[in-house]
GROMACS .gro file of C-alpha atoms in nm:
model
  252
    1PHE     CA    1   1.612  -3.886  -0.655
    2PHE     CA    2   1.758  -3.571  -0.803
    3TYR     CA    3   1.790  -3.221  -0.658
    4PHE     CA    4   1.728  -2.884  -0.823
    5ALA     CA    5   1.945  -2.606  -0.679
    6MET     CA    6   1.728  -2.318  -0.801
    7THR     CA    7   1.371  -2.408  -0.706
    8GLN     CA    8   1.097  -2.304  -0.469
    9LEU     CA    9   0.855  -2.522  -0.279
   10VAL     CA   10   0.481  -2.491  -0.254
   11ARG     CA   11   0.361  -2.666   0.060
   12PHE     CA   12   0.004  -2.784   0.124
   13LYS     CA   13  -0.104  -2.909   0.466
   14GLN     CA   14  -0.432  -3.072   0.564
   15GLY     CA   15  -0.456  -3.229   0.906
   16LYS     CA   16  -0.143  -3.436   0.958
   17SER     CA   17  -0.079  -3.470   0.584
   18ASN     CA   18   0.189  -3.263   0.414
   19PHE     CA   19   0.249  -3.232   0.039
   20GLU     CA   20   0.518  -3.039  -0.147
   21ILE     CA   21   0.583  -2.963  -0.512
   22MET     CA   22   0.889  -2.804  -0.674
   23VAL     CA   23   0.838  -2.494  -0.888
   24LYS     CA   24   1.049  -2.248  -1.081
   25PRO     CA   25   1.133  -1.930  -0.884
   26GLY     CA   26   0.900  -1.635  -0.938
   27THR     CA   27   0.635  -1.828  -1.134
   28VAL     CA   28   0.363  -1.916  -0.882
   29GLN     CA   29   0.216  -1.569  -0.842
   30LYS     CA   30   0.207  -1.529  -1.221
   31TYR     CA   31   0.032  -1.866  -1.251
   32ARG     CA   32  -0.227  -1.760  -0.993
   33LYS     CA   33  -0.292  -1.444  -1.195
   34GLY     CA   34  -0.339  -1.648  -1.512
   35GLU     CA   35  -0.019  -1.521  -1.673
   36LEU     CA   36   0.155  -1.862  -1.697
   37ASP     CA   37   0.036  -2.215  -1.772
   38ILE     CA   38   0.110  -2.500  -1.535
   39ASN     CA   39   0.391  -2.645  -1.749
   40SER     CA   40   0.581  -2.316  -1.721
   41VAL     CA   41   0.568  -2.337  -1.342
   42LEU     CA   42   0.663  -2.694  -1.251
   43GLU     CA   43   1.019  -2.819  -1.218
   44THR     CA   44   0.882  -3.173  -1.195
   45ASP     CA   45   0.537  -3.329  -1.178
   46MET     CA   46   0.626  -3.529  -0.867
   47ILE     CA   47   0.444  -3.465  -0.540
   48PHE     CA   48   0.645  -3.513  -0.223
   49LYS     CA   49   0.552  -3.570   0.138
   50ASN     CA   50   0.895  -3.433   0.228
   51GLN     CA   51   1.100  -3.302  -0.065
   52SER     CA   52   1.424  -3.260   0.129
   53LYS     CA   53   1.420  -3.632   0.216
   54GLY     CA   54   1.302  -3.741  -0.129
   55ASP     CA   55   0.987  -3.890   0.027
   56LYS     CA   56   0.727  -3.904  -0.252
   57ALA     CA   57   0.350  -3.918  -0.197
   58ASN     CA   58   0.173  -4.232  -0.319
   59THR     CA   59  -0.173  -4.261  -0.476
   60THR     CA   60  -0.331  -4.357  -0.145
   61ASP     CA   61  -0.192  -4.043   0.020
   62LEU     CA   62  -0.333  -3.830  -0.263
   63ALA     CA   63  -0.674  -3.997  -0.267
   64ASN     CA   64  -0.717  -3.960   0.109
   65THR     CA   65  -0.651  -3.585   0.096
   66PHE     CA   66  -0.759  -3.467  -0.250
   67GLU     CA   67  -1.022  -3.734  -0.329
   68THR     CA   68  -0.845  -3.810  -0.657
   69GLU     CA   69  -0.537  -4.001  -0.762
   70ASP     CA   70  -0.481  -3.777  -1.065
   71THR     CA   71  -0.141  -3.620  -1.003
   72MET     CA   72  -0.200  -3.309  -1.213
   73GLU     CA   73  -0.535  -3.238  -1.047
   74CYS     CA   74  -0.364  -3.265  -0.708
   75ILE     CA   75  -0.083  -3.036  -0.824
   76LYS     CA   76  -0.336  -2.773  -0.936
   77ILE     CA   77  -0.492  -2.775  -0.588
   78ILE     CA   78  -0.151  -2.744  -0.424
   79LEU     CA   79  -0.055  -2.455  -0.656
   80GLU     CA   80  -0.379  -2.268  -0.589
   81LYS     CA   81  -0.414  -2.326  -0.215
   82GLY     CA   82  -0.065  -2.410  -0.092
   83ASP     CA   83   0.185  -2.182   0.082
   84LEU     CA   84   0.471  -2.061  -0.135
   85GLN     CA   85   0.806  -2.082   0.040
   86LEU     CA   86   0.958  -1.747  -0.055
   87SER     CA   87   1.323  -1.669  -0.110
   88ALA     CA   88   1.490  -1.412   0.116
   89ALA     CA   89   1.475  -1.152  -0.163
   90GLU     CA   90   1.104  -1.214  -0.227
   91ARG     CA   91   1.026  -1.201   0.144
   92LYS     CA   92   1.211  -0.869   0.176
   93GLU     CA   93   1.020  -0.731  -0.124
   94MET     CA   94   0.689  -0.826   0.037
   95VAL     CA   95   0.785  -0.669   0.371
   96ASP     CA   96   0.906  -0.348   0.201
   97LYS     CA   97   0.578  -0.325   0.009
   98LYS     CA   98   0.372  -0.367   0.327
   99ARG     CA   99   0.588  -0.110   0.506
  100ASN     CA  100   0.518   0.143   0.231
  101GLU     CA  101   0.144   0.069   0.257
  102ILE     CA  102   0.156   0.131   0.632
  103VAL     CA  103   0.350   0.457   0.599
  104ASN     CA  104   0.118   0.584   0.326
  105TYR     CA  105  -0.190   0.496   0.533
  106VAL     CA  106  -0.066   0.699   0.831
  107HIS     CA  107   0.040   0.985   0.602
  108LYS     CA  108  -0.298   0.994   0.433
  109TYR     CA  109  -0.533   0.973   0.731
  110TYR     CA  110  -0.343   1.126   1.024
  111VAL     CA  111  -0.203   1.471   1.097
  112ASP     CA  112   0.030   1.643   1.342
  113PRO     CA  113  -0.211   1.791   1.604
  114LYS     CA  114  -0.001   2.109   1.625
  115THR     CA  115   0.024   2.197   1.256
  116LYS     CA  116  -0.296   2.017   1.139
  117LEU     CA  117  -0.087   1.885   0.849
  118PRO     CA  118   0.040   1.535   0.760
  119HIS     CA  119   0.372   1.420   0.899
  120PRO     CA  120   0.631   1.371   0.620
  121THR     CA  121   0.668   1.004   0.525
  122ALA     CA  122   1.035   1.009   0.630
  123ARG     CA  123   0.930   1.110   0.981
  124ILE     CA  124   0.679   0.823   0.997
  125GLU     CA  125   0.950   0.584   0.878
  126ARG     CA  126   1.179   0.698   1.160
  127ALA     CA  127   0.899   0.650   1.413
  128ILE     CA  128   0.846   0.292   1.294
  129ASP     CA  129   1.217   0.225   1.341
  130GLU     CA  130   1.221   0.389   1.683
  131LEU     CA  131   0.928   0.175   1.796
  132LYS     CA  132   1.096  -0.134   1.647
  133PHE     CA  133   0.757  -0.214   1.495
  134ARG     CA  134   0.772  -0.548   1.317
  135VAL     CA  135   0.617  -0.539   0.970
  136SER     CA  136   0.476  -0.866   0.836
  137GLY     CA  137   0.472  -0.942   0.465
  138ASP     CA  138   0.169  -1.169   0.509
  139GLN     CA  139  -0.076  -0.954   0.703
  140SER     CA  140  -0.295  -0.677   0.564
  141GLY     CA  141  -0.114  -0.343   0.542
  142GLU     CA  142  -0.420  -0.155   0.668
  143ARG     CA  143  -0.458  -0.388   0.966
  144GLN     CA  144  -0.093  -0.342   1.059
  145ALA     CA  145  -0.126   0.036   1.017
  146GLN     CA  146  -0.416   0.035   1.263
  147ASP     CA  147  -0.198  -0.154   1.511
  148LEU     CA  148   0.084   0.095   1.453
  149VAL     CA  149  -0.124   0.407   1.521
  150LYS     CA  150  -0.205   0.273   1.868
  151LYS     CA  151   0.170   0.285   1.947
  152LEU     CA  152   0.276   0.593   1.748
  153PRO     CA  153   0.171   0.852   2.010
  154ASN     CA  154   0.460   0.725   2.224
  155VAL     CA  155   0.708   0.873   1.976
  156LEU     CA  156   0.503   1.081   1.729
  157PRO     CA  157   0.194   1.294   1.800
  158ILE     CA  158  -0.089   1.206   1.559
  159LYS     CA  159  -0.456   1.279   1.521
  160LYS     CA  160  -0.700   1.122   1.279
  161CYS     CA  161  -0.898   1.389   1.104
  162GLU     CA  162  -0.975   1.571   0.785
  163ILE     CA  163  -0.812   1.898   0.692
  164ILE     CA  164  -1.054   2.190   0.664
  165GLY     CA  165  -0.933   2.468   0.440
  166TYR     CA  166  -1.045   2.784   0.265
  167LEU     CA  167  -0.963   2.809  -0.104
  168LYS     CA  168  -0.993   3.116  -0.325
  169VAL     CA  169  -0.936   3.096  -0.701
  170PRO     CA  170  -0.969   3.380  -0.955
  171HIS     CA  171  -1.243   3.357  -1.218
  172LYS     CA  172  -0.993   3.297  -1.499
  173HIS     CA  173  -0.868   2.973  -1.344
  174MET     CA  174  -1.193   2.815  -1.222
  175GLY     CA  175  -1.251   2.635  -1.549
  176SER     CA  176  -0.914   2.463  -1.536
  177VAL     CA  177  -0.912   2.366  -1.166
  178GLY     CA  178  -1.260   2.216  -1.151
  179GLY     CA  179  -1.126   1.864  -1.205
  180VAL     CA  180  -0.860   1.910  -0.938
  181ILE     CA  181  -1.115   2.026  -0.685
  182ALA     CA  182  -1.349   1.736  -0.767
  183GLN     CA  183  -1.065   1.482  -0.736
  184PHE     CA  184  -0.908   1.588  -0.407
  185VAL     CA  185  -1.160   1.775  -0.190
  186THR     CA  186  -1.519   1.793  -0.078
  187VAL     CA  187  -1.668   2.140  -0.114
  188ILE     CA  188  -1.859   2.230   0.201
  189ASN     CA  189  -1.978   2.567   0.070
  190GLU     CA  190  -1.880   2.822  -0.191
  191LYS     CA  191  -1.926   3.191  -0.260
  192TRP     CA  192  -1.865   3.389  -0.577
  193ASP     CA  193  -1.764   3.755  -0.587
  194GLY     CA  194  -1.600   3.996  -0.827
  195GLU     CA  195  -1.254   3.839  -0.784
  196GLY     CA  196  -1.341   3.471  -0.809
  197CYS     CA  197  -1.473   3.179  -0.605
  198SER     CA  198  -1.414   3.126  -0.233
  199MET     CA  199  -1.471   2.774  -0.100
  200GLU     CA  200  -1.462   2.595   0.231
  201VAL     CA  201  -1.330   2.246   0.159
  202SER     CA  202  -1.228   1.927   0.338
  203LEU     CA  203  -0.964   1.674   0.234
  204VAL     CA  204  -0.776   1.382   0.385
  205PRO     CA  205  -0.428   1.477   0.508
  206GLY     CA  206  -0.245   1.257   0.259
  207ASP     CA  207  -0.393   1.441  -0.038
  208TYR     CA  208  -0.277   1.783   0.085
  209ASP     CA  209   0.059   1.805  -0.094
  210GLN     CA  210  -0.073   1.669  -0.424
  211PHE     CA  211  -0.374   1.901  -0.409
  212LEU     CA  212  -0.148   2.206  -0.377
  213THR     CA  213   0.081   2.076  -0.651
  214GLU     CA  214  -0.208   2.039  -0.893
  215LEU     CA  215  -0.354   2.380  -0.800
  216ASN     CA  216  -0.018   2.541  -0.864
  217LYS     CA  217   0.014   2.361  -1.197
  218TYR     CA  218  -0.313   2.493  -1.332
  219THR     CA  219  -0.313   2.840  -1.176
  220LYS     CA  220   0.060   2.922  -1.194
  221GLY     CA  221   0.044   3.001  -0.824
  222GLU     CA  222  -0.256   3.236  -0.845
  223PHE     CA  223  -0.463   3.092  -0.563
  224GLN     CA  224  -0.505   3.135  -0.189
  225PHE     CA  225  -0.543   2.841   0.048
  226ASP     CA  226  -0.572   2.869   0.426
  227VAL     CA  227  -0.574   2.562   0.650
  228GLU     CA  228  -0.806   2.604   0.945
  229GLY     CA  229  -0.604   2.639   1.266
  230ALA     CA  230  -0.266   2.619   1.089
  231GLN     CA  231  -0.130   2.969   1.053
  232GLY     CA  232   0.163   2.975   0.816
  233ALA     CA  233   0.156   2.599   0.768
  234GLN     CA  234   0.109   2.602   0.392
  235ALA     CA  235   0.400   2.833   0.327
  236ALA     CA  236   0.625   2.599   0.525
  237ALA     CA  237   0.502   2.284   0.354
  238ALA     CA  238   0.494   2.402  -0.007
  239PRO     CA  239   0.763   2.509  -0.254
  240PRO     CA  240   0.779   2.886  -0.320
  241SER     CA  241   0.610   2.851  -0.661
  242ARG     CA  242   0.283   2.736  -0.504
  243GLY     CA  243   0.004   2.964  -0.394
  244ARG     CA  244   0.090   3.120  -0.061
  245LYS     CA  245  -0.117   3.096   0.251
  246GLY     CA  246  -0.287   3.413   0.364
  247LYS     CA  247  -0.165   3.612   0.061
  248LYS     CA  248  -0.313   3.677  -0.281
  249GLY     CA  249  -0.145   3.364  -0.415
  250LYS     CA  250   0.062   3.532  -0.689
  251ARG     CA  251   0.402   3.399  -0.782
  252ARG     CA  252   0.695   3.601  -0.662
   0.00000   0.00000   0.00000
């Protein structure tokens, strides 16, 4: 028996039977996506019952579990359905990705009840740390976010809701901001007058900053946006070049 220092294991369990194959690091996910062929993944075509002990599976073991003695067919099943034993770096990457999904979920769908605006992502991150909330790399990010929001009120006030706002855009900019409005908000009602179009709109909290950024980009700051129940909130949340809340929205 020989040992490969830089390998990963894929482990397949069924009942009391355990099978392991040795693969090249970082290749299994690419194989499952169809980006690599099987020969680019395997370190060896041997199937083990316990790789660390050098205990190889025999044809009877394979036939009893996979209903075939064909080694490559068994390996394909193990690759597709088995559990990849991740390296520490890969596990950390998965956990970090799930953590970002959780933070972005809270940022997008929940607001601070006082300001009616989303909490900054950095504040949500600190709350997760304060709660010592354990993020799993294997579970759904949305499911974990739903578990988190049950605990967040202990350290961070949150409320699930949509932002209701009142947007006014001059006639000269309506043609250019139509796509922005369609992408980020739902128009509840609108009214046209001599100055432009006034709209009552709703949007999810996490789209608020990007919505204002895009409005500012296309109008050069010539817009007015008031958040219902959040006096002065926009001016505090947005850079000076954006349209100002409660004013005529012109750049200073």
